[in-house]
C-alpha positions as a Markdown table, in Angstrom:
| # | Residue | x | y | z |
|---|---|---|---|---|
| 1 | Met | 20.5 | 10.3 | 135.3 |
| 2 | Asn | 21.7 | 9.4 | 132.1 |
| 3 | Thr | 20.4 | 11.6 | 129.5 |
| 4 | Ser | 20.7 | 10.4 | 126.1 |
| 5 | Ser | 20.4 | 12.6 | 123.2 |
| 6 | Pro | 17.8 | 11.5 | 120.8 |
| 7 | Leu | 19.2 | 9.6 | 117.9 |
| 8 | Lys | 18.7 | 11.3 | 114.7 |
| 9 | Val | 17.6 | 9.0 | 112.0 |
| 10 | Phe | 19.0 | 10.0 | 108.7 |
| 11 | Ala | 17.7 | 8.7 | 105.5 |
| 12 | Ser | 20.0 | 6.3 | 103.8 |
| 13 | Pro | 21.8 | 7.7 | 100.8 |
| 14 | Pro | 20.5 | 6.6 | 97.5 |
| 15 | Leu | 22.2 | 3.5 | 96.2 |
| 16 | Ile | 24.4 | 4.0 | 93.2 |
| 17 | Ser | 23.8 | 1.3 | 90.7 |
| 18 | Thr | 26.9 | -0.1 | 89.1 |
| 19 | Ser | 25.0 | -1.9 | 86.4 |
| 20 | Arg | 24.8 | -0.4 | 82.9 |
| 21 | Thr | 21.6 | 1.2 | 81.9 |
| 22 | Thr | 19.8 | -0.9 | 79.5 |
| 23 | Leu | 18.7 | 1.1 | 76.4 |
| 24 | Lys | 15.3 | 0.4 | 75.2 |
| 25 | Ala | 15.3 | -0.6 | 71.7 |
| 26 | Phe | 13.2 | 1.4 | 69.3 |
| 27 | Ser | 10.6 | -0.5 | 67.4 |
| 28 | Thr | 11.0 | -0.9 | 63.7 |
| 29 | Pro | 9.0 | 1.8 | 61.9 |
| 30 | Lys | 6.1 | 0.6 | 60.0 |
| 31 | Phe | 6.9 | 2.6 | 56.9 |
| 32 | Ser | 9.9 | 2.4 | 54.6 |
| 33 | Pro | 11.4 | 5.5 | 53.0 |
| 34 | Lys | 10.8 | 5.8 | 49.3 |
| 35 | Leu | 14.1 | 5.5 | 47.5 |
| 36 | Pro | 14.6 | 6.7 | 43.9 |
| 37 | Lys | 14.1 | 4.1 | 41.3 |
| 38 | Arg | 17.2 | 2.5 | 40.1 |
| 39 | Thr | 18.0 | 2.3 | 36.4 |
| 40 | Arg | 17.8 | -1.3 | 35.4 |
| 41 | Cys | 20.4 | -2.6 | 33.0 |
| 42 | Met | 20.1 | -5.7 | 31.1 |
| 43 | Gln | 23.1 | -7.7 | 30.1 |
| 44 | Asp | 23.9 | -7.8 | 26.4 |
| 45 | Ser | 24.0 | -11.5 | 25.3 |
| 46 | Asn | 27.0 | -10.7 | 23.1 |
| 47 | Ile | 29.1 | -9.7 | 26.2 |
| 48 | Asn | 31.2 | -12.4 | 27.6 |
| 49 | Leu | 31.6 | -12.0 | 31.3 |
| 50 | Asn | 33.8 | -15.1 | 31.7 |
| 51 | Phe | 37.1 | -13.3 | 31.9 |
| 52 | Gly | 39.1 | -16.5 | 32.1 |
| 53 | Ser | 38.2 | -17.5 | 28.6 |
| 54 | Lys | 38.5 | -15.9 | 25.2 |
| 55 | Pro | 35.5 | -13.8 | 24.3 |
| 56 | Lys | 33.5 | -15.0 | 21.3 |
| 57 | Pro | 31.4 | -12.0 | 20.2 |
| 58 | Asn | 28.7 | -12.5 | 17.7 |
| 59 | His | 29.3 | -9.1 | 16.1 |
| 60 | Glu | 32.2 | -7.7 | 14.2 |
| 61 | Phe | 32.7 | -4.6 | 16.5 |
| 62 | Pro | 33.8 | -4.8 | 20.1 |
| 63 | Val | 31.4 | -4.1 | 22.9 |
| 64 | Ser | 32.8 | -3.3 | 26.3 |
| 65 | Phe | 29.7 | -2.1 | 28.2 |
| 66 | Ala | 26.2 | -3.3 | 29.1 |
| 67 | Thr | 23.3 | -2.1 | 27.0 |
| 68 | Ala | 20.9 | 0.1 | 28.9 |
| 69 | Ser | 17.3 | -0.9 | 28.9 |
| 70 | Val | 16.2 | 2.5 | 27.7 |
| 71 | Glu | 15.4 | 2.1 | 24.0 |
| 72 | Ala | 15.7 | 4.9 | 21.5 |
| 73 | Pro | 12.8 | 5.4 | 19.0 |
| 74 | Ala | 13.3 | 3.3 | 16.0 |
| 75 | Thr | 14.0 | 5.2 | 12.8 |
| 76 | Thr | 12.8 | 3.7 | 9.5 |
| 77 | Thr | 14.3 | 4.7 | 6.2 |
| 78 | Thr | 12.1 | 4.5 | 3.2 |
| 79 | Arg | 13.7 | 3.7 | -0.1 |
| 80 | Thr | 11.9 | 4.6 | -3.3 |
| 81 | Thr | 11.8 | 1.7 | -5.8 |
| 82 | Ser | 13.1 | 2.8 | -9.2 |
| 83 | Ala | 11.3 | 2.1 | -12.4 |
| 84 | Asp | 14.0 | -0.4 | -13.4 |
| 85 | Asp | 13.4 | -2.4 | -10.2 |
| 86 | Lys | 9.7 | -2.4 | -10.7 |
| 87 | Leu | 10.2 | -3.6 | -14.3 |
| 88 | Arg | 12.4 | -6.5 | -13.2 |
| 89 | Leu | 9.9 | -7.5 | -10.6 |
| 90 | Leu | 7.1 | -7.5 | -13.1 |
| 91 | Val | 9.0 | -9.5 | -15.7 |
| 92 | Ser | 10.0 | -12.0 | -13.0 |
| 93 | Glu | 6.3 | -12.3 | -12.0 |
| 94 | Phe | 5.1 | -13.1 | -15.5 |
| 95 | Arg | 8.1 | -15.4 | -16.2 |
| 96 | Ser | 7.0 | -17.5 | -13.2 |
| 97 | Leu | 3.7 | -18.3 | -14.9 |
| 98 | Thr | 4.5 | -21.0 | -17.5 |
| 99 | Glu | 1.0 | -21.3 | -19.0 |
| 100 | Pro | -0.1 | -18.5 | -21.3 |
| 101 | Ile | -3.6 | -18.6 | -20.0 |
| 102 | Asp | -2.3 | -18.0 | -16.5 |
| 103 | Arg | -0.5 | -14.9 | -17.7 |
| 104 | Val | -3.6 | -13.5 | -19.2 |
| 105 | Lys | -5.5 | -14.1 | -16.0 |
| 106 | Arg | -2.8 | -12.2 | -14.1 |
| 107 | Leu | -3.1 | -9.4 | -16.6 |
| 108 | Leu | -6.9 | -9.3 | -16.0 |
| 109 | Asn | -6.2 | -9.0 | -12.3 |
| 110 | Tyr | -4.1 | -5.9 | -13.0 |
| 111 | Ala | -6.9 | -4.5 | -15.1 |
| 112 | Met | -9.2 | -4.4 | -12.0 |
| 113 | Asp | -6.7 | -2.1 | -10.2 |
| 114 | Leu | -6.8 | 0.5 | -13.0 |
| 115 | Ala | -8.9 | 3.6 | -12.0 |
| 116 | Pro | -11.2 | 4.5 | -14.9 |
| 117 | Leu | -10.8 | 7.8 | -16.7 |
| 118 | Asp | -13.6 | 10.4 | -16.8 |
| 119 | Asp | -15.1 | 11.5 | -20.0 |
| 120 | Ser | -13.1 | 14.7 | -20.1 |
| 121 | Ala | -9.9 | 12.7 | -20.5 |
| 122 | Arg | -11.4 | 10.4 | -23.2 |
| 123 | Val | -10.6 | 12.9 | -26.0 |
| 124 | Pro | -9.0 | 12.2 | -29.4 |
| 125 | Glu | -5.8 | 14.0 | -28.3 |
| 126 | Asn | -5.3 | 11.3 | -25.6 |
| 127 | Arg | -5.8 | 8.3 | -28.0 |
| 128 | Val | -2.9 | 5.9 | -28.3 |
| 129 | Pro | -2.3 | 5.3 | -32.0 |
| 130 | Gly | -1.6 | 1.8 | -33.4 |
| 131 | Cys | -3.7 | -0.2 | -31.0 |
| 132 | Thr | -6.4 | -2.5 | -32.1 |
| 133 | Thr | -8.6 | -1.3 | -29.3 |
| 134 | Gln | -9.3 | 2.1 | -28.0 |
| 135 | Val | -6.7 | 3.3 | -25.4 |
| 136 | Trp | -6.6 | 6.7 | -23.8 |
| 137 | Leu | -3.5 | 8.0 | -22.1 |
| 138 | Asp | -3.3 | 11.2 | -19.9 |
| 139 | Val | 0.2 | 12.4 | -19.0 |
| 140 | Lys | 1.2 | 15.2 | -16.7 |
| 141 | Met | 4.3 | 16.4 | -14.9 |
| 142 | Asp | 3.9 | 17.3 | -11.2 |
| 143 | Glu | 5.6 | 20.1 | -9.3 |
| 144 | Leu | 8.5 | 17.9 | -8.4 |
| 145 | Gly | 9.3 | 17.1 | -12.1 |
| 146 | Arg | 8.0 | 13.6 | -11.9 |
| 147 | Met | 5.7 | 12.0 | -14.4 |
| 148 | Arg | 2.1 | 11.1 | -13.7 |
| 149 | Phe | 0.1 | 8.8 | -15.9 |
| 150 | Arg | -3.5 | 7.8 | -16.2 |
| 151 | Ala | -5.0 | 5.4 | -18.8 |
| 152 | Asp | -8.1 | 3.6 | -19.8 |
| 153 | Ser | -9.3 | 1.3 | -22.5 |
| 154 | Asp | -12.5 | -0.4 | -23.8 |
| 155 | Ser | -10.6 | -3.8 | -23.6 |
| 156 | Glu | -9.8 | -5.5 | -20.3 |
| 157 | Ile | -6.6 | -6.9 | -21.7 |
| 158 | Ser | -5.4 | -3.4 | -22.8 |
| 159 | Lys | -6.4 | -2.2 | -19.3 |
| 160 | Gly | -4.1 | -4.8 | -17.9 |
| 161 | Phe | -1.2 | -3.5 | -20.1 |
| 162 | Cys | -1.8 | 0.0 | -19.0 |
| 163 | Ser | -2.1 | -0.9 | -15.4 |
| 164 | Cys | 1.3 | -2.6 | -15.4 |
| 165 | Leu | 3.0 | 0.3 | -17.2 |
| 166 | Ile | 1.5 | 2.8 | -14.9 |
| 167 | Trp | 2.6 | 0.8 | -11.9 |
| 168 | Ile | 6.2 | 0.9 | -13.3 |
| 169 | Leu | 6.4 | 4.5 | -14.5 |
| 170 | Asp | 3.9 | 6.6 | -12.5 |
| 171 | Gly | 6.0 | 8.9 | -10.3 |
| 172 | Ala | 9.2 | 8.2 | -12.1 |
| 173 | Lys | 11.7 | 10.8 | -13.3 |
| 174 | Pro | 11.6 | 11.6 | -17.1 |
| 175 | Glu | 14.9 | 9.9 | -17.7 |
| 176 | Glu | 13.6 | 6.7 | -16.1 |
| 177 | Val | 10.6 | 6.8 | -18.4 |
| 178 | Met | 12.9 | 7.2 | -21.4 |
| 179 | Asn | 15.2 | 4.4 | -20.4 |
| 180 | Val | 12.6 | 1.7 | -20.6 |
| 181 | Arg | 12.9 | -0.4 | -23.8 |
| 182 | Gly | 10.1 | -2.2 | -25.7 |
| 183 | Glu | 12.2 | -5.3 | -25.7 |
| 184 | Asp | 11.9 | -5.6 | -22.0 |
| 185 | Leu | 8.2 | -5.7 | -22.2 |
| 186 | Ala | 8.2 | -8.2 | -25.0 |
| 187 | Glu | 9.9 | -10.7 | -22.7 |
| 188 | Met | 6.6 | -11.0 | -20.8 |
| 189 | Asn | 5.1 | -12.8 | -23.8 |
| 190 | Val | 1.4 | -12.3 | -22.9 |
| 191 | Gly | -1.0 | -13.8 | -25.3 |
| 192 | Val | -3.0 | -16.8 | -26.4 |
| 193 | His | -4.3 | -18.3 | -29.7 |
| 194 | Gly | -1.8 | -16.5 | -32.0 |
| 195 | Lys | -2.5 | -13.0 | -30.5 |
| 196 | Val | 0.9 | -12.7 | -29.0 |
| 197 | Gln | 2.3 | -10.2 | -31.5 |
| 198 | Ser | -0.8 | -7.9 | -31.4 |
| 199 | Arg | -0.5 | -7.7 | -27.6 |
| 200 | Val | 3.2 | -7.1 | -27.7 |
| 201 | Asn | 2.4 | -4.2 | -30.0 |
| 202 | Thr | 0.0 | -2.9 | -27.4 |
| 203 | Trp | 2.8 | -2.9 | -24.8 |
| 204 | His | 5.0 | -1.1 | -27.4 |
| 205 | Asn | 2.4 | 1.5 | -28.5 |
| 206 | Val | 1.4 | 2.5 | -25.0 |
| 207 | Leu | 5.0 | 2.8 | -23.9 |
| 208 | Met | 6.0 | 4.8 | -27.0 |
| 209 | Ser | 3.1 | 7.2 | -26.3 |
| 210 | Met | 4.2 | 7.6 | -22.7 |
| 211 | Gln | 7.8 | 8.4 | -23.8 |
| 212 | Lys | 6.8 | 10.8 | -26.5 |
| 213 | Arg | 4.5 | 12.8 | -24.3 |
| 214 | Thr | 7.1 | 12.8 | -21.5 |
| 215 | Met | 9.6 | 14.3 | -23.9 |
| 216 | Ala | 7.1 | 16.9 | -25.0 |
| 217 | Leu | 6.4 | 17.9 | -21.4 |
| 218 | Val | 10.1 | 18.1 | -20.7 |
| 219 | Val | 10.7 | 20.4 | -23.7 |
| 220 | Asp | 7.7 | 22.6 | -22.7 |
| 221 | Ala | 9.1 | 22.9 | -19.1 |
| 222 | Asp | 12.5 | 23.8 | -20.5 |
| 223 | Val | 11.0 | 26.5 | -22.8 |
| 224 | Ala | 9.0 | 27.9 | -19.9 |
| 225 | His | 12.2 | 28.1 | -17.8 |
| 226 | Arg | 14.0 | 30.0 | -20.6 |
| 227 | Glu | 11.1 | 32.4 | -20.9 |
| 228 | Arg | 11.3 | 33.2 | -17.2 |
| 229 | Asp | 15.0 | 34.0 | -17.7 |
| 230 | Arg | 14.1 | 36.5 | -20.4 |
| 231 | Ala | 12.1 | 38.6 | -18.0 |
| 232 | Pro | 12.7 | 42.5 | -18.0 |
| 233 | Pro | 16.2 | 43.3 | -16.7 |
| 234 | His | 16.7 | 44.0 | -13.0 |
| 235 | Gln | 19.1 | 46.7 | -11.8 |
| 236 | His | 21.5 | 43.9 | -10.8 |
| 237 | Asp | 21.4 | 42.6 | -14.4 |
| 238 | Leu | 22.2 | 46.0 | -15.7 |
| 239 | Leu | 25.3 | 46.0 | -13.6 |
| 240 | Phe | 26.4 | 42.7 | -15.1 |
| 241 | Gly | 25.8 | 44.1 | -18.6 |
| 242 | Tyr | 27.8 | 47.2 | -17.8 |
| 243 | Val | 30.8 | 45.2 | -16.5 |
| 244 | Asn | 30.9 | 43.2 | -19.8 |
| 245 | Gly | 31.0 | 46.4 | -21.8 |
| 246 | Gly | 28.2 | 48.1 | -23.7 |
| 247 | Ser | 24.6 | 48.5 | -22.7 |
| 248 | Tyr | 22.4 | 45.7 | -21.4 |
| 249 | Met | 20.1 | 45.9 | -24.4 |
| 250 | Glu | 23.0 | 45.2 | -26.7 |
| 251 | Ser | 24.2 | 42.2 | -24.7 |
| 252 | Ser | 20.7 | 40.7 | -24.4 |
| 253 | Lys | 19.9 | 40.7 | -28.1 |
| 254 | Gly | 21.8 | 37.4 | -28.6 |
| 255 | Arg | 21.6 | 34.2 | -26.7 |
| 256 | His | 22.0 | 34.3 | -22.9 |
| 257 | Asp | 25.5 | 33.6 | -21.8 |
| 258 | Tyr | 25.7 | 32.1 | -18.3 |
| 259 | Ser | 29.5 | 31.8 | -18.3 |
| 260 | Ile | 31.7 | 33.1 | -15.6 |
| 261 | Ser | 32.6 | 36.2 | -17.7 |
| 262 | Leu | 29.2 | 37.6 | -16.6 |
| 263 | Leu | 30.5 | 38.0 | -13.0 |
| 264 | Pro | 31.6 | 41.4 | -11.9 |
| 265 | Leu | 35.3 | 42.1 | -11.8 |
| 266 | Tyr | 35.3 | 42.5 | -8.0 |
| 267 | Tyr | 33.5 | 39.2 | -7.4 |
| 268 | Asp | 35.6 | 36.5 | -5.8 |
| 269 | Tyr | 34.5 | 33.3 | -7.5 |
| 270 | Thr | 37.3 | 31.1 | -6.0 |
| 271 | Ile | 36.0 | 27.8 | -4.7 |
């Protein structure tokens, strides 16, 4: 009797795949990372990028880089117009008007720009002498040493004269006021029907009053400055008087001497 041993069935070993594993591709993300903003540069039109030809710059200085688009704040420089420049502009304006009646009309337009004086300034001390009409002139010097003028008249033509002169000289330095000549104003030749000379005299009289009162204010300011210098002596001033010999009272009796001899002996005044 053949006895056969039962066959044992073994599970087949797992098959080893020789094919490469296919990697699953990741899907493209739906968001994009935020990158820092790039600085944009614009090309200067004066820069020649064609290196094979000779550059033809439009400016006199060389430019070797692109101009950044970031603009610096613009700086404006203001230039104060001098009294001489204003005078030349005014003379040129009236010379451009060939007809005398047109010059008178232009003068009346200037008269409308003149601010009227109050009654407190219409005093005899402010009257301009020599004018056929009544003209008042108020003159002051501001804290910066510049002249300030106000004027008024009972005649519209005279108001126009005053308005032109105030436009030229208001805010000017004293030396600018003194440098204006009456001949410069006579070239405007404003007048009709034989009244040219009387109106030229109005120019001259108002200008002369402006200059005389300007000179008076300059002298008063100089006297006030000298009076401040004559204040009671400080201890520092006593030292100066002692170095020069004698007492301070003896040295202060005469005129002030601001020369270098007043400096102490130990003071190094080498520049």
